[in-house]
Every structure is written in C-alpha cells, then in structure tokens.
Amino acid sequence: MHKTNSDLLLALEQRSRLLSFNSEISEDSLHLEQEEGTAKFGFHLPTCCGRIPQENEWTDDWTKFFICHRLKPQLDRLIEEHNVRELIDHSDQLYRKTEKLLNCRQSIQPALVHGDLWGGNWSMCLSGEDTEPIVFDPSSSYSDPEFEFGIMQMFGGWTQYFEEEYDKIMGKSDGRHERVALYELYHNLNHWNHFGGSYRNSSMNLLRRIIG
C-alpha cells in the first residue's frame, strides 16, 4: 500500500516521457486506464482518527501538512480545553524542532497510509484455503510513509523481521527513530484529547524528549 502511489507516479512519468519523445503516440493509443497517483500530501475528504475529525487539505509540503493538519490541531484543542501551561510554553519550540526533524523528508513521495494501524485495526480472513491480512477503521491520508510507525511504536506489536522486510521495499533513511517519536507524539496527544489525563504524562515525556 505504501509503495503504490510512488509506482503510479513513476508510471505517469514514464508515459509522459514516451509521449514527449514520440509525437506520433497519443494518450488514446496507449489505452491506459489507470489511477495516476498524487504528488501532494492530504486526502480528498476529511477523515477521523478516533472520533476527532482531521482536515486533509492538499499540500505540497509534508512538514507544513503535518504541522497544520496533524500536530497543531491536537495542541490547540488541549490548550483550549485544558489550558495546559507547559504546552503553551513549548509549542513554538516544538514546531521549530518539527521543521528541523522533517527537513530531510521534503523530497519524499506521498504514500497512502492507514493512519491508525495498531493491533486492534488489523486481522486475518479466509480466502479459499489461504488466509489474507485485512485492515479496518482507517484514518487515511497521503503522508510520509514513516507516519504509520507512530501508532505502531506507541502500542507495539510488530517484529524486527517485519521492519527489515519493510525496509527492503521502502528503504530506510537516517533519523527515523527521532521522526517516529514525533509521529508517536501526535497519537499520544490525540489519545489525551480522547481519553483525558491518563495520556498526559506519556505526551509530555515525549514532547520534552523531542525538543531536548
């Protein structure tokens, strides 16, 4: 799922290159009826992570999308409803650190992520004599593929073998651990907004660790 969009964008680039090199070939003659992919971050409609809506306005820049449509709405909600002084004091510092941590992800291609992929949102189903994995209750968007690891790290449930096989397909860049901590913070803040103060300590500990 994470690689599908980049494959579609590559196919579109190859088709465009073929058309530009050979003027006698037309789009119709290629008989291509396929989804073309997107180079933007977002989604075609708002979604929810739990019961809280999240905006998915199409954005060219991943850092801007993550701050404006994921991180900031969660912080603003907590500040408005609970007047958490430490969040007020450190929010600007967190945004600056976010920009620094995500700077190396500016050239990534968006991936369609589930967005809330923890152990309770996947299972297996029978398909003939075989079993196939299924996922449900998505909070989908075209995002940094590493965003998926935030909720996975928060609740665990995947193996080192899985991560190694995933990296063979998607590749791995330096600094993932720090970025995933940032994405995990988003989910902790979201759980704080859903379930109250039981997630306050985990959220604040992560925030302090991220901003150093």
PDB file of N, CA and C in Angstrom, residues 119-208:
ATOM      1  N   GLY A 119      -2.750  -2.893  16.701  1.00  0.00           N
ATOM      2  CA  GLY A 119      -3.160  -4.290  16.701  1.00  0.00           C
ATOM      3  C   GLY A 119      -4.654  -4.506  16.601  1.00  0.00           C
ATOM      4  N   GLY A 120      -5.456  -3.552  17.074  1.00  0.00           N
ATOM      5  CA  GLY A 120      -6.908  -3.705  17.022  1.00  0.00           C
ATOM      6  C   GLY A 120      -7.515  -3.378  15.675  1.00  0.00           C
ATOM      7  N   ASN A 121      -6.706  -2.892  14.743  1.00  0.00           N
ATOM      8  CA  ASN A 121      -7.231  -2.495  13.434  1.00  0.00           C
ATOM      9  C   ASN A 121      -6.711  -3.347  12.283  1.00  0.00           C
ATOM     10  N   TRP A 122      -6.218  -4.532  12.600  1.00  0.00           N
ATOM     11  CA  TRP A 122      -5.893  -5.476  11.533  1.00  0.00           C
ATOM     12  C   TRP A 122      -6.239  -6.880  12.002  1.00  0.00           C
ATOM     13  N   SER A 123      -6.475  -7.749  11.035  1.00  0.00           N
ATOM     14  CA  SER A 123      -6.815  -9.132  11.346  1.00  0.00           C
ATOM     15  C   SER A 123      -6.512  -9.986  10.114  1.00  0.00           C
ATOM     16  N   MET A 124      -7.011 -11.217  10.128  1.00  0.00           N
ATOM     17  CA  MET A 124      -6.841 -12.129   9.002  1.00  0.00           C
ATOM     18  C   MET A 124      -8.198 -12.678   8.612  1.00  0.00           C
ATOM     19  N   CYS A 125      -8.369 -12.966   7.325  1.00  0.00           N
ATOM     20  CA  CYS A 125      -9.622 -13.577   6.877  1.00  0.00           C
ATOM     21  C   CYS A 125      -9.292 -14.733   5.940  1.00  0.00           C
ATOM     22  N   LEU A 126     -10.210 -15.676   5.844  1.00  0.00           N
ATOM     23  CA  LEU A 126     -10.039 -16.823   4.974  1.00  0.00           C
ATOM     24  C   LEU A 126     -10.310 -16.424   3.537  1.00  0.00           C
ATOM     25  N   SER A 127      -9.452 -16.884   2.628  1.00  0.00           N
ATOM     26  CA  SER A 127      -9.655 -16.698   1.203  1.00  0.00           C
ATOM     27  C   SER A 127      -9.379 -18.038   0.536  1.00  0.00           C
ATOM     28  N   GLY A 128     -10.436 -18.825   0.363  1.00  0.00           N
ATOM     29  CA  GLY A 128     -10.252 -20.196  -0.078  1.00  0.00           C
ATOM     30  C   GLY A 128      -9.577 -20.986   1.015  1.00  0.00           C
ATOM     31  N   GLU A 129      -8.447 -21.593   0.689  1.00  0.00           N
ATOM     32  CA  GLU A 129      -7.701 -22.351   1.687  1.00  0.00           C
ATOM     33  C   GLU A 129      -6.620 -21.513   2.357  1.00  0.00           C
ATOM     34  N   ASP A 130      -6.472 -20.268   1.913  1.00  0.00           N
ATOM     35  CA  ASP A 130      -5.436 -19.388   2.442  1.00  0.00           C
ATOM     36  C   ASP A 130      -6.036 -18.323   3.352  1.00  0.00           C
ATOM     37  N   THR A 131      -5.168 -17.670   4.082  1.00  0.00           N
ATOM     38  CA  THR A 131      -5.579 -16.516   4.872  1.00  0.00           C
ATOM     39  C   THR A 131      -4.916 -15.267   4.315  1.00  0.00           C
ATOM     40  N   GLU A 132      -5.630 -14.160   4.385  1.00  0.00           N
ATOM     41  CA  GLU A 132      -5.116 -12.892   3.901  1.00  0.00           C
ATOM     42  C   GLU A 132      -5.282 -11.835   4.983  1.00  0.00           C
ATOM     43  N   PRO A 133      -4.314 -10.925   5.105  1.00  0.00           N
ATOM     44  CA  PRO A 133      -4.452  -9.853   6.100  1.00  0.00           C
ATOM     45  C   PRO A 133      -5.501  -8.836   5.662  1.00  0.00           C
ATOM     46  N   ILE A 134      -6.200  -8.257   6.601  1.00  0.00           N
ATOM     47  CA  ILE A 134      -7.146  -7.181   6.331  1.00  0.00           C
ATOM     48  C   ILE A 134      -6.923  -6.071   7.363  1.00  0.00           C
ATOM     49  N   VAL A 135      -7.217  -4.850   6.975  1.00  0.00           N
ATOM     50  CA  VAL A 135      -7.157  -3.712   7.891  1.00  0.00           C
ATOM     51  C   VAL A 135      -8.494  -3.005   7.863  1.00  0.00           C
ATOM     52  N   PHE A 136      -8.828  -2.316   8.946  1.00  0.00           N
ATOM     53  CA  PHE A 136     -10.100  -1.609   9.016  1.00  0.00           C
ATOM     54  C   PHE A 136      -9.971  -0.390   9.910  1.00  0.00           C
ATOM     55  N   ASP A 137     -11.047   0.397   9.974  1.00  0.00           N
ATOM     56  CA  ASP A 137     -11.090   1.634  10.756  1.00  0.00           C
ATOM     57  C   ASP A 137      -9.936   2.565  10.390  1.00  0.00           C
ATOM     58  N   PRO A 138      -9.772   2.873   9.088  1.00  0.00           N
ATOM     59  CA  PRO A 138      -8.630   3.694   8.686  1.00  0.00           C
ATOM     60  C   PRO A 138      -8.803   5.166   9.016  1.00  0.00           C
ATOM     61  N   SER A 139      -7.662   5.837   9.067  1.00  0.00           N
ATOM     62  CA  SER A 139      -7.601   7.292   9.183  1.00  0.00           C
ATOM     63  C   SER A 139      -6.689   7.780   8.051  1.00  0.00           C
ATOM     64  N   SER A 140      -7.125   7.520   6.833  1.00  0.00           N
ATOM     65  CA  SER A 140      -6.249   7.559   5.676  1.00  0.00           C
ATOM     66  C   SER A 140      -5.834   8.957   5.258  1.00  0.00           C
ATOM     67  N   SER A 141      -4.640   9.010   4.664  1.00  0.00           N
ATOM     68  CA  SER A 141      -4.152  10.216   4.005  1.00  0.00           C
ATOM     69  C   SER A 141      -2.924   9.830   3.196  1.00  0.00           C
ATOM     70  N   TYR A 142      -2.559  10.701   2.269  1.00  0.00           N
ATOM     71  CA  TYR A 142      -1.277  10.562   1.586  1.00  0.00           C
ATOM     72  C   TYR A 142      -0.259  11.327   2.422  1.00  0.00           C
ATOM     73  N   SER A 143       0.648  10.595   3.030  1.00  0.00           N
ATOM     74  CA  SER A 143       1.555  11.154   4.037  1.00  0.00           C
ATOM     75  C   SER A 143       2.944  10.551   3.876  1.00  0.00           C
ATOM     76  N   ASP A 144       3.858  10.992   4.733  1.00  0.00           N
ATOM     77  CA  ASP A 144       5.150  10.335   4.857  1.00  0.00           C
ATOM     78  C   ASP A 144       4.876   8.882   5.259  1.00  0.00           C
ATOM     79  N   PRO A 145       5.419   7.893   4.518  1.00  0.00           N
ATOM     80  CA  PRO A 145       5.147   6.502   4.906  1.00  0.00           C
ATOM     81  C   PRO A 145       5.592   6.184   6.324  1.00  0.00           C
ATOM     82  N   GLU A 146       6.603   6.886   6.844  1.00  0.00           N
ATOM     83  CA  GLU A 146       7.047   6.652   8.214  1.00  0.00           C
ATOM     84  C   GLU A 146       5.992   7.054   9.240  1.00  0.00           C
ATOM     85  N   PHE A 147       5.032   7.873   8.840  1.00  0.00           N
ATOM     86  CA  PHE A 147       3.983   8.298   9.768  1.00  0.00           C
ATOM     87  C   PHE A 147       3.264   7.082  10.363  1.00  0.00           C
ATOM     88  N   GLU A 148       3.162   6.008   9.574  1.00  0.00           N
ATOM     89  CA  GLU A 148       2.484   4.795  10.026  1.00  0.00           C
ATOM     90  C   GLU A 148       3.120   4.225  11.288  1.00  0.00           C
ATOM     91  N   PHE A 149       4.431   4.419  11.439  1.00  0.00           N
ATOM     92  CA  PHE A 149       5.144   3.807  12.558  1.00  0.00           C
ATOM     93  C   PHE A 149       4.845   4.502  13.886  1.00  0.00           C
ATOM     94  N   GLY A 150       4.252   5.689  13.863  1.00  0.00           N
ATOM     95  CA  GLY A 150       3.968   6.391  15.112  1.00  0.00           C
ATOM     96  C   GLY A 150       3.032   5.612  16.017  1.00  0.00           C
ATOM     97  N   ILE A 151       1.890   5.204  15.479  1.00  0.00           N
ATOM     98  CA  ILE A 151       0.917   4.452  16.273  1.00  0.00           C
ATOM     99  C   ILE A 151       1.419   3.032  16.529  1.00  0.00           C
ATOM    100  N   MET A 152       2.192   2.480  15.580  1.00  0.00           N
ATOM    101  CA  MET A 152       2.739   1.132  15.769  1.00  0.00           C
ATOM    102  C   MET A 152       3.745   1.116  16.907  1.00  0.00           C
ATOM    103  N   GLN A 153       4.568   2.156  16.994  1.00  0.00           N
ATOM    104  CA  GLN A 153       5.534   2.217  18.093  1.00  0.00           C
ATOM    105  C   GLN A 153       4.834   2.470  19.421  1.00  0.00           C
ATOM    106  N   MET A 154       3.759   3.229  19.392  1.00  0.00           N
ATOM    107  CA  MET A 154       3.036   3.552  20.623  1.00  0.00           C
ATOM    108  C   MET A 154       2.478   2.285  21.283  1.00  0.00           C
ATOM    109  N   PHE A 155       1.962   1.355  20.474  1.00  0.00           N
ATOM    110  CA  PHE A 155       1.334   0.159  21.025  1.00  0.00           C
ATOM    111  C   PHE A 155       2.120  -1.118  20.741  1.00  0.00           C
ATOM    112  N   GLY A 156       3.197  -1.024  19.966  1.00  0.00           N
ATOM    113  CA  GLY A 156       3.996  -2.211  19.674  1.00  0.00           C
ATOM    114  C   GLY A 156       3.255  -3.192  18.780  1.00  0.00           C
ATOM    115  N   GLY A 157       3.740  -4.430  18.751  1.00  0.00           N
ATOM    116  CA  GLY A 157       3.021  -5.469  18.022  1.00  0.00           C
ATOM    117  C   GLY A 157       3.610  -5.831  16.673  1.00  0.00           C
ATOM    118  N   TRP A 158       4.775  -5.250  16.323  1.00  0.00           N
ATOM    119  CA  TRP A 158       5.422  -5.717  15.097  1.00  0.00           C
ATOM    120  C   TRP A 158       6.838  -6.165  15.445  1.00  0.00           C
ATOM    121  N   THR A 159       7.400  -6.999  14.588  1.00  0.00           N
ATOM    122  CA  THR A 159       8.678  -7.625  14.880  1.00  0.00           C
ATOM    123  C   THR A 159       9.811  -6.939  14.130  1.00  0.00           C
ATOM    124  N   GLN A 160      11.038  -7.224  14.559  1.00  0.00           N
ATOM    125  CA  GLN A 160      12.223  -6.733  13.859  1.00  0.00           C
ATOM    126  C   GLN A 160      12.252  -7.263  12.436  1.00  0.00           C
ATOM    127  N   TYR A 161      11.799  -8.511  12.256  1.00  0.00           N
ATOM    128  CA  TYR A 161      11.755  -9.112  10.914  1.00  0.00           C
ATOM    129  C   TYR A 161      10.841  -8.307  10.003  1.00  0.00           C
ATOM    130  N   PHE A 162       9.665  -7.897  10.513  1.00  0.00           N
ATOM    131  CA  PHE A 162       8.756  -7.089   9.711  1.00  0.00           C
ATOM    132  C   PHE A 162       9.427  -5.795   9.259  1.00  0.00           C
ATOM    133  N   GLU A 163      10.098  -5.130  10.191  1.00  0.00           N
ATOM    134  CA  GLU A 163      10.723  -3.855   9.850  1.00  0.00           C
ATOM    135  C   GLU A 163      11.840  -4.050   8.820  1.00  0.00           C
ATOM    136  N   GLU A 164      12.596  -5.128   8.949  1.00  0.00           N
ATOM    137  CA  GLU A 164      13.660  -5.396   7.983  1.00  0.00           C
ATOM    138  C   GLU A 164      13.082  -5.648   6.597  1.00  0.00           C
ATOM    139  N   GLU A 165      11.999  -6.409   6.516  1.00  0.00           N
ATOM    140  CA  GLU A 165      11.377  -6.680   5.221  1.00  0.00           C
ATOM    141  C   GLU A 165      10.749  -5.412   4.644  1.00  0.00           C
ATOM    142  N   TYR A 166      10.170  -4.610   5.491  1.00  0.00           N
ATOM    143  CA  TYR A 166       9.588  -3.337   5.050  1.00  0.00           C
ATOM    144  C   TYR A 166      10.678  -2.441   4.456  1.00  0.00           C
ATOM    145  N   ASP A 167      11.820  -2.390   5.106  1.00  0.00           N
ATOM    146  CA  ASP A 167      12.915  -1.541   4.635  1.00  0.00           C
ATOM    147  C   ASP A 167      13.471  -2.013   3.298  1.00  0.00           C
ATOM    148  N   LYS A 168      13.396  -3.320   3.025  1.00  0.00           N
ATOM    149  CA  LYS A 168      13.843  -3.823   1.735  1.00  0.00           C
ATOM    150  C   LYS A 168      12.987  -3.249   0.604  1.00  0.00           C
ATOM    151  N   ILE A 169      11.731  -2.993   0.884  1.00  0.00           N
ATOM    152  CA  ILE A 169      10.805  -2.474  -0.126  1.00  0.00           C
ATOM    153  C   ILE A 169      10.843  -0.954  -0.183  1.00  0.00           C
ATOM    154  N   MET A 170      10.786  -0.322   0.976  1.00  0.00           N
ATOM    155  CA  MET A 170      10.634   1.132   1.042  1.00  0.00           C
ATOM    156  C   MET A 170      11.949   1.875   1.233  1.00  0.00           C
ATOM    157  N   GLY A 171      12.976   1.162   1.713  1.00  0.00           N
ATOM    158  CA  GLY A 171      14.215   1.838   2.056  1.00  0.00           C
ATOM    159  C   GLY A 171      14.126   2.482   3.434  1.00  0.00           C
ATOM    160  N   LYS A 172      15.272   2.878   3.960  1.00  0.00           N
ATOM    161  CA  LYS A 172      15.315   3.494   5.285  1.00  0.00           C
ATOM    162  C   LYS A 172      16.320   4.633   5.274  1.00  0.00           C
ATOM    163  N   SER A 173      15.947   5.742   5.859  1.00  0.00           N
ATOM    164  CA  SER A 173      16.856   6.887   5.913  1.00  0.00           C
ATOM    165  C   SER A 173      17.236   7.171   7.361  1.00  0.00           C
ATOM    166  N   ASP A 174      18.362   7.825   7.542  1.00  0.00           N
ATOM    167  CA  ASP A 174      18.846   8.141   8.877  1.00  0.00           C
ATOM    168  C   ASP A 174      17.848   9.030   9.624  1.00  0.00           C
ATOM    169  N   GLY A 175      17.799   8.857  10.931  1.00  0.00           N
ATOM    170  CA  GLY A 175      16.951   9.706  11.755  1.00  0.00           C
ATOM    171  C   GLY A 175      15.516   9.242  11.892  1.00  0.00           C
ATOM    172  N   ARG A 176      15.222   8.026  11.434  1.00  0.00           N
ATOM    173  CA  ARG A 176      13.838   7.558  11.519  1.00  0.00           C
ATOM    174  C   ARG A 176      13.342   7.529  12.960  1.00  0.00           C
ATOM    175  N   HIS A 177      14.191   7.089  13.877  1.00  0.00           N
ATOM    176  CA  HIS A 177      13.773   6.953  15.276  1.00  0.00           C
ATOM    177  C   HIS A 177      13.249   8.282  15.817  1.00  0.00           C
ATOM    178  N   GLU A 178      13.947   9.377  15.515  1.00  0.00           N
ATOM    179  CA  GLU A 178      13.522  10.691  16.005  1.00  0.00           C
ATOM    180  C   GLU A 178      12.224  11.136  15.332  1.00  0.00           C
ATOM    181  N   ARG A 179      12.093  10.856  14.049  1.00  0.00           N
ATOM    182  CA  ARG A 179      10.854  11.251  13.350  1.00  0.00           C
ATOM    183  C   ARG A 179       9.664  10.438  13.840  1.00  0.00           C
ATOM    184  N   VAL A 180       9.876   9.151  14.055  1.00  0.00           N
ATOM    185  CA  VAL A 180       8.785   8.304  14.537  1.00  0.00           C
ATOM    186  C   VAL A 180       8.343   8.731  15.932  1.00  0.00           C
ATOM    187  N   ALA A 181       9.288   9.190  16.768  1.00  0.00           N
ATOM    188  CA  ALA A 181       8.908   9.722  18.079  1.00  0.00           C
ATOM    189  C   ALA A 181       7.974  10.918  17.917  1.00  0.00           C
ATOM    190  N   LEU A 182       8.231  11.753  16.916  1.00  0.00           N
ATOM    191  CA  LEU A 182       7.374  12.894  16.636  1.00  0.00           C
ATOM    192  C   LEU A 182       5.982  12.440  16.206  1.00  0.00           C
ATOM    193  N   TYR A 183       5.920  11.417  15.357  1.00  0.00           N
ATOM    194  CA  TYR A 183       4.625  10.895  14.912  1.00  0.00           C
ATOM    195  C   TYR A 183       3.894  10.177  16.052  1.00  0.00           C
ATOM    196  N   GLU A 184       4.660   9.554  16.933  1.00  0.00           N
ATOM    197  CA  GLU A 184       4.058   8.943  18.118  1.00  0.00           C
ATOM    198  C   GLU A 184       3.476  10.014  19.035  1.00  0.00           C
ATOM    199  N   LEU A 185       4.133  11.157  19.114  1.00  0.00           N
ATOM    200  CA  LEU A 185       3.612  12.253  19.923  1.00  0.00           C
ATOM    201  C   LEU A 185       2.234  12.671  19.437  1.00  0.00           C
ATOM    202  N   TYR A 186       2.068  12.769  18.120  1.00  0.00           N
ATOM    203  CA  TYR A 186       0.746  13.117  17.582  1.00  0.00           C
ATOM    204  C   TYR A 186      -0.326  12.175  18.126  1.00  0.00           C
ATOM    205  N   HIS A 187      -0.050  10.872  18.117  1.00  0.00           N
ATOM    206  CA  HIS A 187      -1.055   9.901  18.576  1.00  0.00           C
ATOM    207  C   HIS A 187      -1.263   9.982  20.085  1.00  0.00           C
ATOM    208  N   ASN A 188      -0.212  10.270  20.839  1.00  0.00           N
ATOM    209  CA  ASN A 188      -0.387  10.466  22.279  1.00  0.00           C
ATOM    210  C   ASN A 188      -1.268  11.674  22.563  1.00  0.00           C
ATOM    211  N   LEU A 189      -1.026  12.770  21.845  1.00  0.00           N
ATOM    212  CA  LEU A 189      -1.868  13.957  22.015  1.00  0.00           C
ATOM    213  C   LEU A 189      -3.310  13.662  21.630  1.00  0.00           C
ATOM    214  N   ASN A 190      -3.485  12.902  20.562  1.00  0.00           N
ATOM    215  CA  ASN A 190      -4.832  12.526  20.129  1.00  0.00           C
ATOM    216  C   ASN A 190      -5.527  11.679  21.187  1.00  0.00           C
ATOM    217  N   HIS A 191      -4.787  10.755  21.810  1.00  0.00           N
ATOM    218  CA  HIS A 191      -5.374   9.938  22.873  1.00  0.00           C
ATOM    219  C   HIS A 191      -5.661  10.783  24.120  1.00  0.00           C
ATOM    220  N   TRP A 192      -4.819  11.747  24.396  1.00  0.00           N
ATOM    221  CA  TRP A 192      -5.075  12.669  25.506  1.00  0.00           C
ATOM    222  C   TRP A 192      -6.384  13.417  25.258  1.00  0.00           C
ATOM    223  N   ASN A 193      -6.577  13.867  24.037  1.00  0.00           N
ATOM    224  CA  ASN A 193      -7.821  14.560  23.691  1.00  0.00           C
ATOM    225  C   ASN A 193      -9.036  13.638  23.761  1.00  0.00           C
ATOM    226  N   HIS A 194      -8.825  12.354  23.497  1.00  0.00           N
ATOM    227  CA  HIS A 194      -9.941  11.408  23.541  1.00  0.00           C
ATOM    228  C   HIS A 194     -10.251  10.937  24.962  1.00  0.00           C
ATOM    229  N   PHE A 195      -9.210  10.565  25.700  1.00  0.00           N
ATOM    230  CA  PHE A 195      -9.390   9.795  26.932  1.00  0.00           C
ATOM    231  C   PHE A 195      -8.947  10.517  28.199  1.00  0.00           C
ATOM    232  N   GLY A 196      -8.482  11.759  28.036  1.00  0.00           N
ATOM    233  CA  GLY A 196      -8.173  12.547  29.217  1.00  0.00           C
ATOM    234  C   GLY A 196      -6.761  12.364  29.726  1.00  0.00           C
ATOM    235  N   GLY A 197      -6.571  12.729  30.987  1.00  0.00           N
ATOM    236  CA  GLY A 197      -5.259  12.900  31.584  1.00  0.00           C
ATOM    237  C   GLY A 197      -4.414  11.660  31.709  1.00  0.00           C
ATOM    238  N   SER A 198      -4.957  10.474  31.460  1.00  0.00           N
ATOM    239  CA  SER A 198      -4.144   9.261  31.547  1.00  0.00           C
ATOM    240  C   SER A 198      -3.032   9.257  30.505  1.00  0.00           C
ATOM    241  N   TYR A 199      -3.172  10.072  29.457  1.00  0.00           N
ATOM    242  CA  TYR A 199      -2.138  10.165  28.421  1.00  0.00           C
ATOM    243  C   TYR A 199      -1.312  11.441  28.549  1.00  0.00           C
ATOM    244  N   ARG A 200      -1.534  12.188  29.629  1.00  0.00           N
ATOM    245  CA  ARG A 200      -0.777  13.427  29.793  1.00  0.00           C
ATOM    246  C   ARG A 200       0.722  13.163  29.983  1.00  0.00           C
ATOM    247  N   ASN A 201       1.076  12.255  30.888  1.00  0.00           N
ATOM    248  CA  ASN A 201       2.484  12.016  31.187  1.00  0.00           C
ATOM    249  C   ASN A 201       3.241  11.495  29.967  1.00  0.00           C
ATOM    250  N   SER A 202       2.657  10.535  29.255  1.00  0.00           N
ATOM    251  CA  SER A 202       3.341   9.993  28.075  1.00  0.00           C
ATOM    252  C   SER A 202       3.512  11.068  27.017  1.00  0.00           C
ATOM    253  N   SER A 203       2.511  11.929  26.862  1.00  0.00           N
ATOM    254  CA  SER A 203       2.603  13.014  25.889  1.00  0.00           C
ATOM    255  C   SER A 203       3.693  14.003  26.262  1.00  0.00           C
ATOM    256  N   MET A 204       3.714  14.428  27.524  1.00  0.00           N
ATOM    257  CA  MET A 204       4.677  15.433  27.957  1.00  0.00           C
ATOM    258  C   MET A 204       6.103  14.875  27.960  1.00  0.00           C
ATOM    259  N   ASN A 205       6.258  13.597  28.341  1.00  0.00           N
ATOM    260  CA  ASN A 205       7.587  12.992  28.322  1.00  0.00           C
ATOM    261  C   ASN A 205       8.139  12.936  26.897  1.00  0.00           C
ATOM    262  N   LEU A 206       7.285  12.562  25.949  1.00  0.00           N
ATOM    263  CA  LEU A 206       7.707  12.538  24.552  1.00  0.00           C
ATOM    264  C   LEU A 206       8.044  13.934  24.049  1.00  0.00           C
ATOM    265  N   LEU A 207       7.204  14.897  24.375  1.00  0.00           N
ATOM    266  CA  LEU A 207       7.438  16.270  23.923  1.00  0.00           C
ATOM    267  C   LEU A 207       8.783  16.777  24.446  1.00  0.00           C
ATOM    268  N   ARG A 208       9.054  16.559  25.735  1.00  0.00           N
ATOM    269  CA  ARG A 208      10.312  17.034  26.312  1.00  0.00           C
ATOM    270  C   ARG A 208      11.500  16.340  25.658  1.00  0.00           C
TER     271      ARG A 208
END
